[in-house]
Tab-separated table of C-alpha atoms in Angstrom:
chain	number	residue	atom	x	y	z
A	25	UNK	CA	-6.654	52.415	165.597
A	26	UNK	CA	-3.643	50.751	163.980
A	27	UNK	CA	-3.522	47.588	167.332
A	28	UNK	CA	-7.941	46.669	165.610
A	29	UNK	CA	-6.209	46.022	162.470
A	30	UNK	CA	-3.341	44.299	163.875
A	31	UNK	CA	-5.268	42.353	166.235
A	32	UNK	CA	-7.668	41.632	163.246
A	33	UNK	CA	-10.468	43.145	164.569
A	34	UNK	CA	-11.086	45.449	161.704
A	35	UNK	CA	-9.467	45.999	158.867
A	36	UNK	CA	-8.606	48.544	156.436
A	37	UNK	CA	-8.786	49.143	152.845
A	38	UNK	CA	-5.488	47.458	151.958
A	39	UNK	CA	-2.958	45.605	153.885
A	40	UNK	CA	0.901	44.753	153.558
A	41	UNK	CA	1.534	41.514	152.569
A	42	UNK	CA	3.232	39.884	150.129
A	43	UNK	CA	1.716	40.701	146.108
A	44	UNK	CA	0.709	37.638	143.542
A	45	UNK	CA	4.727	38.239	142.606
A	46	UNK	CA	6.381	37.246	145.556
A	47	UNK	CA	7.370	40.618	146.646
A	48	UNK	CA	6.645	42.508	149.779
A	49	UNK	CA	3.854	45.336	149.419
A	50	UNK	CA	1.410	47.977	150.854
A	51	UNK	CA	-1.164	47.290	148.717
A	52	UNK	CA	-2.508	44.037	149.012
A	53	UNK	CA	-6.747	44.547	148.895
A	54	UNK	CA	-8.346	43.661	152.038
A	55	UNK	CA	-11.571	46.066	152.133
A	56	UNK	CA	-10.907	47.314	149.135
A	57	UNK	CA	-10.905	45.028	145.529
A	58	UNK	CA	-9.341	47.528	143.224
A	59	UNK	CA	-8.645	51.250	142.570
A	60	UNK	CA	-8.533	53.689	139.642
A	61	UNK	CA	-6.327	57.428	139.660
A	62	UNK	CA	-8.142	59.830	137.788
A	63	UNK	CA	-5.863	60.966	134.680
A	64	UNK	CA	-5.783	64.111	135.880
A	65	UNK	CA	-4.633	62.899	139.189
A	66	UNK	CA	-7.927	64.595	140.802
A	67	UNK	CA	-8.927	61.812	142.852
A	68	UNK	CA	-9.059	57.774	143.212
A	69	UNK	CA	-11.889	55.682	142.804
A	70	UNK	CA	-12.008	52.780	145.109
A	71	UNK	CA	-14.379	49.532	145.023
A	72	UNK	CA	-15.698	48.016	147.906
A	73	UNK	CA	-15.140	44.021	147.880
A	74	UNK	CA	-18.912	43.311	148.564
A	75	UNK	CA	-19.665	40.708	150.937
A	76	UNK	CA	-17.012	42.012	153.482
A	77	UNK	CA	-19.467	41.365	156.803
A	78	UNK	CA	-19.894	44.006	160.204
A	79	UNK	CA	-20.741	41.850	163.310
A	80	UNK	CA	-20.759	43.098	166.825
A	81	UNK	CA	-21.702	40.205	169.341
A	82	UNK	CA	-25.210	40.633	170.509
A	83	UNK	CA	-25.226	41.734	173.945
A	84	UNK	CA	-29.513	42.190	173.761
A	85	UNK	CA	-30.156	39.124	172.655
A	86	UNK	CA	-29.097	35.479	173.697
A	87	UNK	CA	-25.381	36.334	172.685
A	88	UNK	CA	-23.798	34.885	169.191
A	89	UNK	CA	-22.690	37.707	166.341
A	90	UNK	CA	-25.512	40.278	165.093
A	91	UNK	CA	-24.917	41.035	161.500
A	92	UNK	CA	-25.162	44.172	160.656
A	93	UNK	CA	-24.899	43.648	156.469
A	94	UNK	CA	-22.084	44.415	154.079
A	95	UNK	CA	-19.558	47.044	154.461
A	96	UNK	CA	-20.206	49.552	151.857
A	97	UNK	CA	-18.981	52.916	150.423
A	98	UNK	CA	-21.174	54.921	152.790
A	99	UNK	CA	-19.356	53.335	155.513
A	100	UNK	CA	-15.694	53.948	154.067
A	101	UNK	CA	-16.545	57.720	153.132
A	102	UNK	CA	-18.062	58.184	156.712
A	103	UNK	CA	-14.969	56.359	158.302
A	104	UNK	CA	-12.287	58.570	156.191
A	105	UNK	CA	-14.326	61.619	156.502
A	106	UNK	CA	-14.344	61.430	159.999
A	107	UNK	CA	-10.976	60.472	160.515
A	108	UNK	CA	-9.662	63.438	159.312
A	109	UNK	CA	-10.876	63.721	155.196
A	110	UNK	CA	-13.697	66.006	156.467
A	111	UNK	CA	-13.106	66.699	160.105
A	112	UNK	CA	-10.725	68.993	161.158
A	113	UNK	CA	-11.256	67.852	164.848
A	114	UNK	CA	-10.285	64.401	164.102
A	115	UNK	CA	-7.821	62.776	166.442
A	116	UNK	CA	-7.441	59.560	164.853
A	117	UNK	CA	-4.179	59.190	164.617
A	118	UNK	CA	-3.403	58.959	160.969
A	119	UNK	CA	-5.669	62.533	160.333
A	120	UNK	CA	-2.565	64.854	159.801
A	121	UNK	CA	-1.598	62.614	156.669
A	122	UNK	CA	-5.289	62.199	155.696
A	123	UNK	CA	-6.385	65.985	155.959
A	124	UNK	CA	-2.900	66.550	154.051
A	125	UNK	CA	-4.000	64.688	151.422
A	126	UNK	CA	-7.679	63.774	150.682
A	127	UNK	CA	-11.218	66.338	150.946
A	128	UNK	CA	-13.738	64.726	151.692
A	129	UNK	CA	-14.839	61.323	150.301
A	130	UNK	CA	-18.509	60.806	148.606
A	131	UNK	CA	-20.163	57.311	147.488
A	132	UNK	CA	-20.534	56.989	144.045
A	133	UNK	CA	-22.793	53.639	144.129
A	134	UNK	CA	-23.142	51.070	146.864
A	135	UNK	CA	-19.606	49.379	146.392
A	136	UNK	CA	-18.072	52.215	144.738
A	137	UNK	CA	-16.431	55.451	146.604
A	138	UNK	CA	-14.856	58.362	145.217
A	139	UNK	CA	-11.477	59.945	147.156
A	140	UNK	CA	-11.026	63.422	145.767
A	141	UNK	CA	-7.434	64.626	146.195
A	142	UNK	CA	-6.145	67.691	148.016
A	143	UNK	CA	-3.158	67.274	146.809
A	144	UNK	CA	-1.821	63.854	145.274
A	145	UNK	CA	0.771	61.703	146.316
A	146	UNK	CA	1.632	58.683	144.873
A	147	UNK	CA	2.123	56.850	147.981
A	148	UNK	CA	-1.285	57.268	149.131
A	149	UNK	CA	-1.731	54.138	150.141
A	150	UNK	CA	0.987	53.358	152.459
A	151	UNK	CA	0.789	56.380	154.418
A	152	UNK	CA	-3.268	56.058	155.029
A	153	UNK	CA	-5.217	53.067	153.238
A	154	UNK	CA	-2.709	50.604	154.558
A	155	UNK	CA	-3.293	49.670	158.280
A	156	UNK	CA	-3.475	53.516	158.823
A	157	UNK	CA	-7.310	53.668	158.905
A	158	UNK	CA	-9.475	50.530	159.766
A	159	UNK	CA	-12.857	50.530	158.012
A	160	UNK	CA	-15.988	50.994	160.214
A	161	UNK	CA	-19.916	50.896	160.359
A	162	UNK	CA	-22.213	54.420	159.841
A	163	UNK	CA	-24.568	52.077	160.677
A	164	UNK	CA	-23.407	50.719	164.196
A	165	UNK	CA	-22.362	54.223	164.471
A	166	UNK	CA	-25.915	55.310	164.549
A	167	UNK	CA	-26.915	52.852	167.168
A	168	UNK	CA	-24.248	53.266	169.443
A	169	UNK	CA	-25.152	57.933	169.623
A	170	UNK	CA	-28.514	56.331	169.372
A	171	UNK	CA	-27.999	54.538	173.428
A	172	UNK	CA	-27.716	51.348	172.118
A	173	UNK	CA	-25.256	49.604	174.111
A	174	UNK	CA	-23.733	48.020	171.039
A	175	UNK	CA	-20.182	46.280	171.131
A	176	UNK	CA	-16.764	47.158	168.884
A	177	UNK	CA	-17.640	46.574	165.228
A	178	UNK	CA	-15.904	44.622	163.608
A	179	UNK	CA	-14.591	43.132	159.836
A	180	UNK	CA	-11.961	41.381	160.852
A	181	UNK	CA	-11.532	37.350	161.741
A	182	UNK	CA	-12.698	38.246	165.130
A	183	UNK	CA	-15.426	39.816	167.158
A	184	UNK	CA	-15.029	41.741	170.452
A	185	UNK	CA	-17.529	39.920	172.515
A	186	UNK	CA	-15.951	41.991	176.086
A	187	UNK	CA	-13.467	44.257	176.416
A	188	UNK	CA	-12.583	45.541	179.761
A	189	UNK	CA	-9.604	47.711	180.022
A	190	UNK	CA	-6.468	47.346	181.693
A	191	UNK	CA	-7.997	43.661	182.134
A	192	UNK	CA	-8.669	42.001	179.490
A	193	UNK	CA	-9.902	41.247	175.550
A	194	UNK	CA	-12.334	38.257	175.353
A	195	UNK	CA	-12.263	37.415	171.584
A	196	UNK	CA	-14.920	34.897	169.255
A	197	UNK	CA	-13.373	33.538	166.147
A	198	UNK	CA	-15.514	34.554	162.504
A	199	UNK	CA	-14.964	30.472	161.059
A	200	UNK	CA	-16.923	31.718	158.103
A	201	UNK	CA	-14.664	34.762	157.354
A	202	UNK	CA	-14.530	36.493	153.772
A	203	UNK	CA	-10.635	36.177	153.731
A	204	UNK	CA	-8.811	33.963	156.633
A	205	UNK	CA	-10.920	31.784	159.394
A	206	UNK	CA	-9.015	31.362	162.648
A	207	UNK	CA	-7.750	28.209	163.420
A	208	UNK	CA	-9.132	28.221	167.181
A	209	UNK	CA	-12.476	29.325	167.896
A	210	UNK	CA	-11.784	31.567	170.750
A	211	UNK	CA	-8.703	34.097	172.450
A	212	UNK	CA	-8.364	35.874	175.523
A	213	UNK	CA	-6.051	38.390	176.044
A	214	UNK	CA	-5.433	38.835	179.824
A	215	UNK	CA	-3.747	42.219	180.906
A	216	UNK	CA	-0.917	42.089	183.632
A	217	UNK	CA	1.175	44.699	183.887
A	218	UNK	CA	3.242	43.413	187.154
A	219	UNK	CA	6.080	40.975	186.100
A	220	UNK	CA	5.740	39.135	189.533
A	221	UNK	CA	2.125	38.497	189.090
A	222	UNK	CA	2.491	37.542	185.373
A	223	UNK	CA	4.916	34.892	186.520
A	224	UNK	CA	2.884	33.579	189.419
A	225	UNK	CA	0.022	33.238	186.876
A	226	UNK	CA	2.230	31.329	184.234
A	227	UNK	CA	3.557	29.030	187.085
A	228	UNK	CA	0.025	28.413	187.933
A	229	UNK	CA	-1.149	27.435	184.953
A	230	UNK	CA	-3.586	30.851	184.863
């Protein structure tokens, strides 16, 4: 989960980076636009940066992205819910710290989602918003248990358009990206594990 954001496939609710101050933080908004902590420390309220795009590259049609709409707060409540919020038989790999604690998220609006708190911490977001759990679509979701053959979701500055393991990651950049275009339209990520073919391949040119 944590190598989509990294890769910038996906992305989460915040990310580190460095704040408006110069300084390094956890809690720069990426999915997310802003926050509120109940005063009684019950739960957080988190809104949804609208126009934060799914694609998936459309392996039906003639290729090129298929947009699936905004990311909402149905989609972050399923995604956190699932990962462990609601779902005791999560493995993502941040649920111990999510199930420790959050209960289960609800959408208050379209752009606004409520986080109720088992038990709060104040360092909520580094340990789970921040890289820990990438955002995803209910909605691609749906088609994918549905038999649609649909590819890896994604928010992030690129879409997966193949992805065949212990290969290789064909990537197409998103040039009209919410937060950060690539600079290069395209990147493939070819898996070698042998050093002696890697270096044949590099001589080569490959």
């Amino acid at each position: 989960a944590t190598m989509m954001g990294i890769w910038g496939i996906q992305e989460s609710l915040f990310q580190w980076g460095i704040d408006s101050l110069g300084n390094p933080s956890d809690e720069i908004p990426m999915v997310a636009e802003s926050w509120d902590v109940a005063s009684d420390q019950s739960k957080v309220t988190i809104h949804i940066r609208p126009g934060v795009k799914v694609r998936t590259w459309d392996i039906v049609g003639d290729g090129g992205f298929k947009d699936w709409g905004d990311i909402d707060a149905a989609d972050v409540a399923w995604t956190y819910n699932r990962a462990g919020a609601d779902n005791l038989e999560s493995r993502h790999d941040q649920a111990d710290a999510i199930a420790e604690v959050f209960t289960a998220w609800s959408p208050v609006s379209k752009y606004v989602v409520d986080a109720p708190f088992k038990i709060y911490r104040g360092d909520w977001i580094t340990i789970n918003a921040s890289h820990g759990v990438n955002v995803q679509s209910a909605k691609v979701n749906a088609a994918r248990e549905a038999g649609t053959d649909w590819k890896i979701d994604t928010t992030g500055n690129w879409v997966v358009r193949d992805w065949l393991p212990q290969e290789k990651i064909d990537l197409v950049g998103v040039a009209d990206h919410y937060r950060n275009a690539p600079t290069y339209e395209n990147l493939l990520m070819i898996e070698v594990p042998e050093a002696s073919v890697r270096a044949a391949m590099l001589l080569a040119g490959e």
